[in-house]
Coordinates of C-alpha atoms in Angstrom, one line a residue:
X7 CA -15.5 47.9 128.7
X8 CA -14.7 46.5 125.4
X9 CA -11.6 47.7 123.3
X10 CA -14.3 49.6 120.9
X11 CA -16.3 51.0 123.3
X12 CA -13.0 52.6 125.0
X13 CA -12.1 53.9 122.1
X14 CA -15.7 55.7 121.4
X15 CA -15.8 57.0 124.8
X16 CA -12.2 58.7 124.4
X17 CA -13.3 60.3 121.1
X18 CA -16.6 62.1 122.9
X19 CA -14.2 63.3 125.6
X20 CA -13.7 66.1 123.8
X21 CA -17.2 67.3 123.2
X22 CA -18.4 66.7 127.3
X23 CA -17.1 70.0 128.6
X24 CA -19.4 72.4 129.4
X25 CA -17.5 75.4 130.4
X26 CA -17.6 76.5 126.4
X27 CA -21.6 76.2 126.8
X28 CA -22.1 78.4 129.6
X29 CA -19.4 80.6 128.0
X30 CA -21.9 81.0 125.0
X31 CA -24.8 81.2 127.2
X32 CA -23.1 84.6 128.8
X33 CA -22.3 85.7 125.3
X34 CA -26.1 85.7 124.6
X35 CA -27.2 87.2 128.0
X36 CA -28.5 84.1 129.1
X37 CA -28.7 84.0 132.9
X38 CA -28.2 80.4 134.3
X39 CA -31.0 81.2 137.0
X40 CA -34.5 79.8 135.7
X41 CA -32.7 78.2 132.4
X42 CA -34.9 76.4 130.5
X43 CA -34.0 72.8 128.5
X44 CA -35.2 74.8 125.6
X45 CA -32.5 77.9 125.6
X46 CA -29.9 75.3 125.5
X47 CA -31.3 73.1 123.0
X48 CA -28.9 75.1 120.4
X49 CA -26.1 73.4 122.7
X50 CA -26.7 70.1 124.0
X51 CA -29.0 68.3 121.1
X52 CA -26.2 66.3 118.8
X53 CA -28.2 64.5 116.3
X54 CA -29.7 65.2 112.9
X55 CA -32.4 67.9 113.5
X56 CA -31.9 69.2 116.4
X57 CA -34.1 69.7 119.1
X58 CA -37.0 70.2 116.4
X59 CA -36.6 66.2 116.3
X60 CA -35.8 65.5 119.7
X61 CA -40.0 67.3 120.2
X62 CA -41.6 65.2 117.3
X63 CA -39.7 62.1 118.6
X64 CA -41.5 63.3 122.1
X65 CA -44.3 62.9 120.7
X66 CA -44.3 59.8 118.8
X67 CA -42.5 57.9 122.0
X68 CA -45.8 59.4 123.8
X69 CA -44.7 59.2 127.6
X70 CA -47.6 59.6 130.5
X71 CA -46.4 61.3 133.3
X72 CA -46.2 58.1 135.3
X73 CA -43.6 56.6 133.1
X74 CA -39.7 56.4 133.1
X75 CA -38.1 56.5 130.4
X76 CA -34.4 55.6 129.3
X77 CA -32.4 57.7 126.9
X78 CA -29.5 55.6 125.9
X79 CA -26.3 57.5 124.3
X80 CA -27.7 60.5 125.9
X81 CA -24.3 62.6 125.6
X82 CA -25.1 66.1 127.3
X83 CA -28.4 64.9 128.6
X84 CA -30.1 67.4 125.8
X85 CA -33.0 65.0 124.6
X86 CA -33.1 63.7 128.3
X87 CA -33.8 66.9 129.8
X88 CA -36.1 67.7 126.7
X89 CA -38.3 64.8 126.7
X90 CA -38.9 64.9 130.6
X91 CA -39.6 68.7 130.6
X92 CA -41.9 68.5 127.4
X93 CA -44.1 65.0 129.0
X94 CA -43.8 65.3 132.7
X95 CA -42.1 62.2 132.7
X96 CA -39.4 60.6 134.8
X97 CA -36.0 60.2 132.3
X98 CA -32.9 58.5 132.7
X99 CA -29.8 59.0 130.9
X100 CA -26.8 56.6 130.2
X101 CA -23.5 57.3 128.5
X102 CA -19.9 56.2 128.3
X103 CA -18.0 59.3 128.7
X104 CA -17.8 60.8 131.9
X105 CA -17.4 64.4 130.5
X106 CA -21.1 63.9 129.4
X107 CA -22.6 62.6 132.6
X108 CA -21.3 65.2 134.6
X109 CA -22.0 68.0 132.7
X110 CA -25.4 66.4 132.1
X111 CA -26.0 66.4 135.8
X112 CA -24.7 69.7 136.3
X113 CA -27.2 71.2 133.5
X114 CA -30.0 68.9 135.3
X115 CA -29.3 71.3 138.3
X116 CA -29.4 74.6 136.1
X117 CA -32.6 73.8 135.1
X118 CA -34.0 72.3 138.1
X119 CA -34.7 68.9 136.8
X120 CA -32.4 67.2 139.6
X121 CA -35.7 65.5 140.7
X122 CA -36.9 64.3 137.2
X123 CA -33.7 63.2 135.5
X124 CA -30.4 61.0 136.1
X125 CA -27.5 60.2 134.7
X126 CA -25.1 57.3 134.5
X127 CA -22.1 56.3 133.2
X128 CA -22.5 53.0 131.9
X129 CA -22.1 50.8 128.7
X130 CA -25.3 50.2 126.9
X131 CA -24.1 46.4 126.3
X132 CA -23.9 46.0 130.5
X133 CA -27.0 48.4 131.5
X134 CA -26.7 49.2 135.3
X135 CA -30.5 48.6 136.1
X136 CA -32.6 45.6 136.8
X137 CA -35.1 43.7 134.6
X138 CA -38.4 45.9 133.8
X139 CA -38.0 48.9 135.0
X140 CA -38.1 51.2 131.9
X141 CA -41.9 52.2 130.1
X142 CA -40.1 53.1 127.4
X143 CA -36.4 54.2 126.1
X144 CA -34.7 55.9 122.8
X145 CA -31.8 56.5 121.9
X146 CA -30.8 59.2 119.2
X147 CA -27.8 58.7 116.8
X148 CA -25.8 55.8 119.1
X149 CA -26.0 52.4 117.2
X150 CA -23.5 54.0 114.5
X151 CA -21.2 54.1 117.1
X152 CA -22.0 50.7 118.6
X153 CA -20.6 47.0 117.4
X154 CA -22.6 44.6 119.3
X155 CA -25.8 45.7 118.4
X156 CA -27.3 42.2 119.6
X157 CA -26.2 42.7 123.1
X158 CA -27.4 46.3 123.1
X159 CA -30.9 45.1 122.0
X160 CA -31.4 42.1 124.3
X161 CA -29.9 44.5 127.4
X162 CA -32.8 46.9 126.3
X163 CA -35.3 44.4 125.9
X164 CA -34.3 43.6 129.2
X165 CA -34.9 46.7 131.2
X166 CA -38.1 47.4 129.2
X167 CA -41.6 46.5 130.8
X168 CA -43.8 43.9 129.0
X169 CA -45.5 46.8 126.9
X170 CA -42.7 48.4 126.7
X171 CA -41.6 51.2 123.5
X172 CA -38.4 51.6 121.9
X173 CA -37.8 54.8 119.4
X174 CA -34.9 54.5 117.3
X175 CA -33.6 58.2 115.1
X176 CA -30.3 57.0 113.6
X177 CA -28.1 57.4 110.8
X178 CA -28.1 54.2 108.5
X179 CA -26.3 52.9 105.6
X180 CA -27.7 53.3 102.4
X181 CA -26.4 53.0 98.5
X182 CA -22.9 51.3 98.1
X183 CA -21.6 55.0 97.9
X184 CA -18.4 55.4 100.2
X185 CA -18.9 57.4 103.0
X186 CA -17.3 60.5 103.2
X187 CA -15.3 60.9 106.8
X188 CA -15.1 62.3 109.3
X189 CA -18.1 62.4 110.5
X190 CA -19.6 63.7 113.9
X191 CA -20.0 59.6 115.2
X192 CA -16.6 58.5 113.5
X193 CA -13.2 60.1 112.3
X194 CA -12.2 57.3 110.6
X195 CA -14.1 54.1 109.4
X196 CA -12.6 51.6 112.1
X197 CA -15.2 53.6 114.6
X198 CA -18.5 53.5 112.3
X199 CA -20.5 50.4 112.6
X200 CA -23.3 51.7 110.4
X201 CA -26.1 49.0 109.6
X202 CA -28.3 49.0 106.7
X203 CA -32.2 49.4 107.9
X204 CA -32.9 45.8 107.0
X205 CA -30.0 44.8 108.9
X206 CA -31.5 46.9 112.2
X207 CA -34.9 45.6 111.5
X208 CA -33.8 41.9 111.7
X209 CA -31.4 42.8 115.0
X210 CA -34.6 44.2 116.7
X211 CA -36.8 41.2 115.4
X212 CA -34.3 38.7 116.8
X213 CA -34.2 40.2 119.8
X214 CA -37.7 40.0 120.5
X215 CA -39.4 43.1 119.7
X216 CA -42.4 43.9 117.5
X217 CA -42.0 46.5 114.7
X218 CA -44.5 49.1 114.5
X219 CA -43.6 51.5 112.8
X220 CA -40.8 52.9 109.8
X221 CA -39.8 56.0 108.4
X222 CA -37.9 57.5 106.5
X223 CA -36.4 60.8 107.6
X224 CA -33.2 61.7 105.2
X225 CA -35.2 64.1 103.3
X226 CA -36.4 66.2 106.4
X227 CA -32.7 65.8 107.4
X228 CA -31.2 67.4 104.2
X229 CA -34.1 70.1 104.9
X230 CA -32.7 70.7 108.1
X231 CA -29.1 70.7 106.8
X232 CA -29.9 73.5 104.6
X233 CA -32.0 75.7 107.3
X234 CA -29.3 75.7 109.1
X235 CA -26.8 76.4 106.6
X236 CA -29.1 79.4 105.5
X237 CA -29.0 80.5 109.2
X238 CA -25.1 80.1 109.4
X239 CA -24.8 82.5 106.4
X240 CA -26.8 85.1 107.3
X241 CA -24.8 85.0 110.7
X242 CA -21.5 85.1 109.0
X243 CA -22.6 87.6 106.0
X244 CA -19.8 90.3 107.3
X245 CA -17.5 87.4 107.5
X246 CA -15.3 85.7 104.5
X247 CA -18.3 84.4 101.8
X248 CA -16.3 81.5 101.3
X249 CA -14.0 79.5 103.6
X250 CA -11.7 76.4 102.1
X251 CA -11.8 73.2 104.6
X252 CA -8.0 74.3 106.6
X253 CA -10.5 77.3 107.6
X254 CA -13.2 75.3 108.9
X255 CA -13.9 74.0 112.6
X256 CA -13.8 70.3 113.2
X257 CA -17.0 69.8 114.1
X258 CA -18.2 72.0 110.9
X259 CA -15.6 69.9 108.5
X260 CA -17.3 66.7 110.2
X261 CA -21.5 68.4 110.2
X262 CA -20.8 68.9 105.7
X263 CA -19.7 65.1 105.2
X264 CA -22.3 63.9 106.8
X265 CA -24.5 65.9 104.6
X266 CA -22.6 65.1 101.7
X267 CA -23.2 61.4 102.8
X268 CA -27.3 62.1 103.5
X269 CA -27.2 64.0 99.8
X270 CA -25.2 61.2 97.9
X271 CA -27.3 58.5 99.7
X272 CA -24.5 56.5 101.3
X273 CA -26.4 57.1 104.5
X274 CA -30.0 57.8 105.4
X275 CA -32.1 58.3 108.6
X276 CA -34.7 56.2 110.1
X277 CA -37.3 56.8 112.5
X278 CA -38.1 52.9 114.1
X279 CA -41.1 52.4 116.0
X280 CA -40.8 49.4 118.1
X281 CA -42.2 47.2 121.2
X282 CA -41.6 44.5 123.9
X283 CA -44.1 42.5 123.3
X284 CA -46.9 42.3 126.2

């Protein structure tokens, strides 16, 4: 494990326990027996959108029931779960921080997808698996928090099928604007490793994949963003209207600047479509 990918994995510790999930699944008189991937959804989908993307993203990505599928950077195994319980399909999960894989696992059990999904902890530039196994993988918000993108690339190419699709929903840079931090992938700048999208488009190229597909998502982001903002506030309306940042969670101080980035154009998100060539 590289210097880099130690230090990412020790900032996610923090986020991998579950015991605060089930605490809030109590709270809401959720019982564990017969839980579904979608009650947790609020809980273990970390990207931009939500599990509202990680279902149109199912659907683009198009899985029969016959494949396997590998979700790479899957954190708390949210999208993994997700995508196998919405397409029948056999998913596989792999992340650097232990915290996730275990909880993962241990919400795999909850919802009685032991059969359908698995997890590993393992670095995406050293995938645990042999050559063409995969019909298709994703990955949902990583490469930001990834150096070698090359290596990443040609390991996925590698465990892909001859056929094979690759979805890509990540934060990229944008303008020349400087980014705001922290932000949910990055405290600091030393731990972003944000490419522009014609810099990811030439890395996929290079490695040997086939473009199909690019779009453009910031806007649907930002429409997110302020969904859920009108949601928070209508929670909260008995609470303080305002709060100053010292009042504000981490994670809440870290979910605004990336908005501020999305809204001031210093990042964007992409959809990429692409393929291993047949």
């Amino acid at each position: 494990m590289t210097d880099i990918e130690t230090r990412i994995r020790d900032y996610y510790a923090d986020f991998g326990g579950r015991e605060a999930i089930l605490a809030a699944l109590a709270k809401r008189g959720i019982p564990l027996q017969g839980l579904t991937p979608d009650q947790l959804a609020p809980f273990d989908q970390f990207h931009t959108g939500g599990a509202i993307a990680t279902r149109r993203l199912a659907d683009v990505l198009a899985p029969r029931t016959t494949d396997r599928i590998l979700d790479l950077g899957c954190g708390l195994g949210g999208p993994t779960r997700m995508l196998s319980a919405l397409k029948g399909c056999r998913a596989t999960g792999v992340d650097l921080t232990s915290q996730f894989i275990e909880s993962a696992t241990h919400f795999a059990r909850l919802t009685g997808q032991s059969e359908s999904v698995d997890f590993h902890q393992a670095s995406v530039l050293a995938l645990p698996f042999t050559e063409e196994v995969f019909d298709g993988a994703w990955h949902l918000h990583l490469s930001m928090n990834v150096a070698d993108k090359s290596t990443m690339y040609r390991e996925i190419f590698r465990v892909l099928i001859p056929g094979g699709r690759l979805i890509i929903y990540d934060p990229l840079r944008g303008s020349l604007s400087n980014l705001v931090f922290p932000v949910p992938w990055a405290p600091t700048p030393e731990s972003s490793f944000l490419q522009t999208r014609e810099e990811m488009l030439a890395c996929l190229v290079a490695t040997g994949f086939e473009i199909v597909e690019v779009n453009d998502g910031t806007e649907e982001a930002l429409a997110w963003f302020a969904q859920m903002s009108a949601a928070r506030r209508k929670s909260t309306k008995t609470k303080h209207k305002s709060m100053s940042s010292r009042t504000l969670l981490p994670l809440e101080i870290m979910a605004r600047n990336h908005r501020t980035n999305l809204q001031s154009g210093a990042v964007t998100i992409a959809t990429i479509f692409a393929r291993k060539p047949s």
